[in-house]
Coordinates of C-alpha atoms in Angstrom, one line a residue:
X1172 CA -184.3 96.4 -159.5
X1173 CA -181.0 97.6 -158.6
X1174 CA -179.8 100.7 -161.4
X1175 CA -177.3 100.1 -163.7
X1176 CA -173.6 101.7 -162.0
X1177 CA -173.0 105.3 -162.7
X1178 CA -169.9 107.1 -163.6
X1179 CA -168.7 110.7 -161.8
X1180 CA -167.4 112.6 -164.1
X1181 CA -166.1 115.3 -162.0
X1182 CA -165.1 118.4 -163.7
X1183 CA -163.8 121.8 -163.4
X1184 CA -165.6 122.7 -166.5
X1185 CA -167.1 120.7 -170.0
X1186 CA -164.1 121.8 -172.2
X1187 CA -163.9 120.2 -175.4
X1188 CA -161.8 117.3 -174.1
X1189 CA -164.6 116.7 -171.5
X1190 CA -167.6 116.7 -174.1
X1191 CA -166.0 114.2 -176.1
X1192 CA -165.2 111.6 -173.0
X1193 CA -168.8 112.6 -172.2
X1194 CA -169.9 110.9 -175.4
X1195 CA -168.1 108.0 -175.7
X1196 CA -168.9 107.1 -172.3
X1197 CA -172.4 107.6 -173.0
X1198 CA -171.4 105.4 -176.0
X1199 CA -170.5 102.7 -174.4
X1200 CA -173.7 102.7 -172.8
X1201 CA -172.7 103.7 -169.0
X1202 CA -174.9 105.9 -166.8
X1203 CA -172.5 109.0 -166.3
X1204 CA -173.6 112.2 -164.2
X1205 CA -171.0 115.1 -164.2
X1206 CA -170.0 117.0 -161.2
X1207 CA -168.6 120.3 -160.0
X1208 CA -167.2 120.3 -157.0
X1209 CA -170.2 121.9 -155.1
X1210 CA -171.8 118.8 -156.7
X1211 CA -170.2 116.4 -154.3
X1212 CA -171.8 117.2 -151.1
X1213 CA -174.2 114.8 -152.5
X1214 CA -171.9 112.0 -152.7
X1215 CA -169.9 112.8 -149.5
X1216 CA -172.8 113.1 -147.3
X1217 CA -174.1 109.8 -148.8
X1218 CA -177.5 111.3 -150.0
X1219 CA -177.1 109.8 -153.2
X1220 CA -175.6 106.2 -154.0
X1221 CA -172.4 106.1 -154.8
X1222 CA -170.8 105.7 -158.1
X1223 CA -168.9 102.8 -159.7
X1224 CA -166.2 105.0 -160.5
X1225 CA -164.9 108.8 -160.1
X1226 CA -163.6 109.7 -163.1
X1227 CA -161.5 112.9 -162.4
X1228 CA -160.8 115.5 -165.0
X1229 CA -160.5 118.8 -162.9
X1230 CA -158.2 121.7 -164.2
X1231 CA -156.7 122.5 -161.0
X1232 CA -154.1 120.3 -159.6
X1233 CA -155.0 120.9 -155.8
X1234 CA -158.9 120.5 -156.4
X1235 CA -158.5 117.2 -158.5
X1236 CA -156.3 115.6 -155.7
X1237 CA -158.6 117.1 -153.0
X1238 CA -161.5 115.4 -154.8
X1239 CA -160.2 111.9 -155.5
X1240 CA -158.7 111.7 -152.3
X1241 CA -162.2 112.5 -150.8
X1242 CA -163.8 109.9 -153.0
X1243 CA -161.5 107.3 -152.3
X1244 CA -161.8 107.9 -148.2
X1245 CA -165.7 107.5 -148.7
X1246 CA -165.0 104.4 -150.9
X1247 CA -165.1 104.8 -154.4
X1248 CA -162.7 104.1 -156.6
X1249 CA -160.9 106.9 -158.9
X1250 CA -159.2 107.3 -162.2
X1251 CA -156.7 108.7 -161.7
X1252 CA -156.4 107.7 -158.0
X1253 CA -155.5 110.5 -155.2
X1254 CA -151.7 109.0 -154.8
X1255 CA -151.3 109.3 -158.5
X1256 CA -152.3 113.0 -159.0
X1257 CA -150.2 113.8 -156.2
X1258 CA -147.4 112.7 -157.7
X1259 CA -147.9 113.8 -160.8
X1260 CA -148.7 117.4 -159.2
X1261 CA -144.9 117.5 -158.3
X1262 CA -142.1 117.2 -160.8
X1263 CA -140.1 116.8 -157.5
X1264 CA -141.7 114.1 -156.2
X1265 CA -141.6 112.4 -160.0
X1266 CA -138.3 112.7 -159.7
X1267 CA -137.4 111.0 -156.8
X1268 CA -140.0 107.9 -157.6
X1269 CA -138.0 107.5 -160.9
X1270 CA -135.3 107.0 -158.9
X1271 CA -136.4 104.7 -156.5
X1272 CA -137.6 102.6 -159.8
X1273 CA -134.9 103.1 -161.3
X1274 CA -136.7 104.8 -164.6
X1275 CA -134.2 106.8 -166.6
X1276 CA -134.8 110.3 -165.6
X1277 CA -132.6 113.5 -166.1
X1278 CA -130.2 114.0 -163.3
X1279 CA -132.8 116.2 -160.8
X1280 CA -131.9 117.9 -157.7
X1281 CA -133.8 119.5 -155.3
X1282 CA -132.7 123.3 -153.8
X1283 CA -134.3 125.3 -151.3
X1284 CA -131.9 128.0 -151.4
X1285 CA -130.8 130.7 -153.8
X1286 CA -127.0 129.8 -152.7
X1287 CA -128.0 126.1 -153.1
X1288 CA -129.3 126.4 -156.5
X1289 CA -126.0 128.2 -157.4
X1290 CA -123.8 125.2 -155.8
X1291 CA -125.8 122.9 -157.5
X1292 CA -125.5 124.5 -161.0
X1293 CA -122.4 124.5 -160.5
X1294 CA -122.3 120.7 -159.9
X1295 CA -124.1 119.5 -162.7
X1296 CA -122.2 122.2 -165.2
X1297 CA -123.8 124.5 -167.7
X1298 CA -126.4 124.6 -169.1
X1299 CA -128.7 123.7 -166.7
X1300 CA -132.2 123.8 -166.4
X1301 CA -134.4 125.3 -163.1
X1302 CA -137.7 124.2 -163.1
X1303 CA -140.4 124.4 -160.5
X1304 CA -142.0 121.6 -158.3
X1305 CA -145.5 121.5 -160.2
X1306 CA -146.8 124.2 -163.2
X1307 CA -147.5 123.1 -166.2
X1308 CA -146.9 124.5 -170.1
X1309 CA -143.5 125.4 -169.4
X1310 CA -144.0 127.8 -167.2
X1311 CA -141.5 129.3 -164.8
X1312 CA -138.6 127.0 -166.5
X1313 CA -135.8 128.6 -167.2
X1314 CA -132.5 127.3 -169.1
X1315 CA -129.3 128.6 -167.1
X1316 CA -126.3 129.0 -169.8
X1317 CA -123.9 130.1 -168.1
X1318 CA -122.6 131.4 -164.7
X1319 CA -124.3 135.4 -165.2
X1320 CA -127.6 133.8 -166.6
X1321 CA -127.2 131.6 -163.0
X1322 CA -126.9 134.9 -161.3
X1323 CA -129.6 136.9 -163.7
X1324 CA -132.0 133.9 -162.6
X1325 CA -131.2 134.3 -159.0
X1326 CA -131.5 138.7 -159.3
X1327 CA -135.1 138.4 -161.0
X1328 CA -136.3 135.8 -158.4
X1329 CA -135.0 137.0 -155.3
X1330 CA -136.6 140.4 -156.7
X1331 CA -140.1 139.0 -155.9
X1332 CA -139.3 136.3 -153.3
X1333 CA -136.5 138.1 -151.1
X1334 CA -137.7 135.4 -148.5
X1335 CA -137.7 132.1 -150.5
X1336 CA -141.1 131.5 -150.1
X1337 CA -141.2 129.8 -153.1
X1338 CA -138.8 126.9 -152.6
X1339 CA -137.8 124.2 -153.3
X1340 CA -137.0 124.4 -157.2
X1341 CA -135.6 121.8 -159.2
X1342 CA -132.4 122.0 -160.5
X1343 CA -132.2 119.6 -163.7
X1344 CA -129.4 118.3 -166.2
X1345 CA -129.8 119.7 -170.0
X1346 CA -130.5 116.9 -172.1
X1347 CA -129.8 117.6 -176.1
X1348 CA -132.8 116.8 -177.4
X1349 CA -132.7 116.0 -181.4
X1350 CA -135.4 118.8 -181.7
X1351 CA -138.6 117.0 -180.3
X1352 CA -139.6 115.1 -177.6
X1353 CA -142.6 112.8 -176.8
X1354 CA -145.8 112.8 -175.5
X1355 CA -147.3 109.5 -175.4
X1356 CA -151.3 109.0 -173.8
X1357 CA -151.8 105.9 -171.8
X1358 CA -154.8 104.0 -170.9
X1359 CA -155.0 101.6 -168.2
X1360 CA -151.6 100.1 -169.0
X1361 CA -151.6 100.5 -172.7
X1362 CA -149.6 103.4 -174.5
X1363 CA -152.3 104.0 -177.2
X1364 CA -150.5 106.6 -179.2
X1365 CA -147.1 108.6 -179.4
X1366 CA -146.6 112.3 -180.7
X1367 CA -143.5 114.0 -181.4
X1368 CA -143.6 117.6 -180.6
X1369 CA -141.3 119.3 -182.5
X1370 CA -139.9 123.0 -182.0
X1371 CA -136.6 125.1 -182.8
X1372 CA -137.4 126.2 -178.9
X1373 CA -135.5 124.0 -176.2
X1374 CA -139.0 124.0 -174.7
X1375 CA -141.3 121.7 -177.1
X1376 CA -144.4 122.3 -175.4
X1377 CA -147.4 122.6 -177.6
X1378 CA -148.7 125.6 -175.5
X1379 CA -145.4 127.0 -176.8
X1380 CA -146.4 126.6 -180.4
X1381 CA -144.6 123.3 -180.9
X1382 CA -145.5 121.5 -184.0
X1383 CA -147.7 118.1 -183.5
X1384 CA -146.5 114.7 -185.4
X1385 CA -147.9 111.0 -185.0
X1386 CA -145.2 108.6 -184.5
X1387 CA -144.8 104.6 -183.6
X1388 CA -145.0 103.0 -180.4
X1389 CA -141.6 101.8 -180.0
X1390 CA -141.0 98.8 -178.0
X1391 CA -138.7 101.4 -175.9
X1392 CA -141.4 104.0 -175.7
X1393 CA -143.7 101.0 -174.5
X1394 CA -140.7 99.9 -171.8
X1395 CA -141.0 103.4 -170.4
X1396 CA -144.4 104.1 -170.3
X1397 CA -144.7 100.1 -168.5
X1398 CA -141.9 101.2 -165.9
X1399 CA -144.3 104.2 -165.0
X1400 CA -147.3 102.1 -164.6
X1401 CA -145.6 100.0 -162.5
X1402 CA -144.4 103.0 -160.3
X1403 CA -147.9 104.8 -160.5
X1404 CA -150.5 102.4 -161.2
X1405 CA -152.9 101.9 -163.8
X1406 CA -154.6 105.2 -165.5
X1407 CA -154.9 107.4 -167.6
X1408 CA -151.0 109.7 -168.3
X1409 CA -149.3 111.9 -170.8
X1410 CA -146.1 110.7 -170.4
X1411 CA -143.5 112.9 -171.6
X1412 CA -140.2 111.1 -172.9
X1413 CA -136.7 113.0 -174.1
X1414 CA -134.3 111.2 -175.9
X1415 CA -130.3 112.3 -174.9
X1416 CA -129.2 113.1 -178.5
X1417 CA -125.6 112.2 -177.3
X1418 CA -126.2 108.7 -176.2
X1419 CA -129.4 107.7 -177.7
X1420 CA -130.7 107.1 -174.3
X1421 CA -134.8 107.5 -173.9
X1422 CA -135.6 109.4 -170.9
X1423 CA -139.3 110.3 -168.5
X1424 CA -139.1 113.6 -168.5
X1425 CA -142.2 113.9 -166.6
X1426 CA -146.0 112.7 -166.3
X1427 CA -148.6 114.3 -166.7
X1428 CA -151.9 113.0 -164.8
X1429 CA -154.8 115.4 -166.9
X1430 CA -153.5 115.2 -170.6
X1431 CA -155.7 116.5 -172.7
X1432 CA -156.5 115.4 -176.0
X1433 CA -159.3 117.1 -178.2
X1434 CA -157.0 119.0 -180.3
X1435 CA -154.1 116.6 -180.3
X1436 CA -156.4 113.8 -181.3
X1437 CA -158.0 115.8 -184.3
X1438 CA -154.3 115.8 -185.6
X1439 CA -153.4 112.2 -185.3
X1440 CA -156.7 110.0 -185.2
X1441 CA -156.5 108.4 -182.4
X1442 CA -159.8 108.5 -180.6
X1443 CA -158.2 109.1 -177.0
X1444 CA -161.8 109.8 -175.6
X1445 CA -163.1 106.3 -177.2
X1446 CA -160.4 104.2 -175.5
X1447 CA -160.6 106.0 -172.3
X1448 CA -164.5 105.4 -172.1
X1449 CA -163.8 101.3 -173.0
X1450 CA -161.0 101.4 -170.3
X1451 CA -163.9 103.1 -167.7
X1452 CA -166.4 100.8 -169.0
X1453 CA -164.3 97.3 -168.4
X1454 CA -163.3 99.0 -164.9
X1455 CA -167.4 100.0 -163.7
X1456 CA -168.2 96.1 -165.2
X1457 CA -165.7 94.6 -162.8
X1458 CA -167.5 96.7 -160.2
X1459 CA -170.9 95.6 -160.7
X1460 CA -169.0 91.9 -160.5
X1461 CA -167.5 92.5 -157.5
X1462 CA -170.5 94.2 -156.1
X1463 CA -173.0 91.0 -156.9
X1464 CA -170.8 88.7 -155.8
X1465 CA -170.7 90.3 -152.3
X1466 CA -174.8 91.0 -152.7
X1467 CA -174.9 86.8 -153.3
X1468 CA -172.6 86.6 -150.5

């Protein structure tokens, strides 16, 4: 009798957000084995059978692309897939897929120059945000006022990268936000819940201290978070949205390809884990179709 398919939960660690999509997976009655990333020789060397389905939850951007995009060359299908955490790993490359898609973005430029990121400050006017490629929790963002804090950016970071080592950064228009903006978890293709993070900072991240608040699924936020499906694929985002207090317009800001969601679900109520694990579960059943079909083949 052939065994029931398995899951790969591949992990950096159990944190909290891991322990719960453990659960609900097991809930929903799959076979899951997690995996550290020692724990893949197994799989890559084909000692073991493979799984139904990667699911990829690594803390470190380089190690969850390096480990989908190993699964997927030895055949088995990951959540997220390899060309969507890459993406997602640079705020750069977001950028210029939201423009080839034509998904409102914030006007974005790429510099790889101190003198560039002056001309293009300049450009786009003050203030102006410099942000770079990939980080995440606001880190290393930077809001440029006015033409000295341009200069006082440039002095601190040319005082520990005289060589520029660290380019390119991102060059970005300020958009007024109206004191929030949105963080909204998608599954598959659904948008299953929408949180305003609210702050007095011009940085609303939560890691920042920003202040958590369930909202609606607006059919605008759910036009956005479909045009990013579309550009990425199906999976499992936190897309972050900013609505241009001047015009109204609803903005991606960015996406994010390893939300988590222990704490933020304890807030709203939205089990995240639970409709992740159906999601996985519907995905490993079309497997096991697929994979019968081609054994009565």
């Amino acid at each position: 009798m052939t065994a029931d398919p398995e899951v790969l939960l591949s992990v950096t660690m159990l944190r909290p957000d891991e322990k719960l999509l453990l659960n609900a997976l097991r809930d929903q009655g799959l076979r899951v084995r997690t995996a550290l990333p020692a724990d893949l020789t197994e799989v890559l060397a084909g000692r073991v059978a493979p799984p139904a389905l990667g699911l990829i939850r690594n803390l470190s951007h380089r190690e969850a692309h390096g480990t989908a995009q190993r699964l997927e060359v030895a055949g088995v299908t990951t959540l997220n897939r390899a060309s969507a955490i890459e993406i997602c790993n640079d705020k750069g490359l977001q950028a210029l897929l939201f423009a080839r898609h034509g998904i409102p973005h914030p006007v974005t430029v790429h510099a790889f120059g101190y003198d560039q990121v002056r001309e293009e400050v300049a450009g786009l006017g003050h203030p102006a945000v410099v942000k770079p490629v990939s980080g995440s929790w606001g880190r290393g963002v930077s809001l440029l006022a006015d033409g000295p804090g341009t200069e006082a950016w440039i002095g601190g970071r040319e005082s520990v990268d005289a060589a520029g080592k660290l380019f390119p950064v991102l060059v970005q228009s300020y958009v007024d936000k109206p004191g929030h903006d949105l963080r909204v978890v998608v599954v598959g293709d659904t948008p299953v819940v929408a949180i305003q993070r609210v702050s007095e900072d011009w940085r609303t991240n939560t890691h920042l201290g920003a202040e958590i608040r369930r909202t609606e699924i607006t059919p605008e936020i759910a036009k956005r978070c479909a045009q990013v499906v579309e550009a990425l694929g199906e999976g499992f985002y936190g897309v972050d949205l900013v609505e241009d207090r001047t015009t109204g317009e609803l903005m991606v800001l960015e996406v994010n390809a390893n939300p988590e969601f222990a704490k933020s679900s304890a807030r709203h109520g939205v089990d995240v884990a639970g409709r992740l694990a159906a999601y996985t579960a519907r995905t490993v059943a079309a497997y096991a179709d697929r994979t019968a079909g081609a054994d009565a083949g």
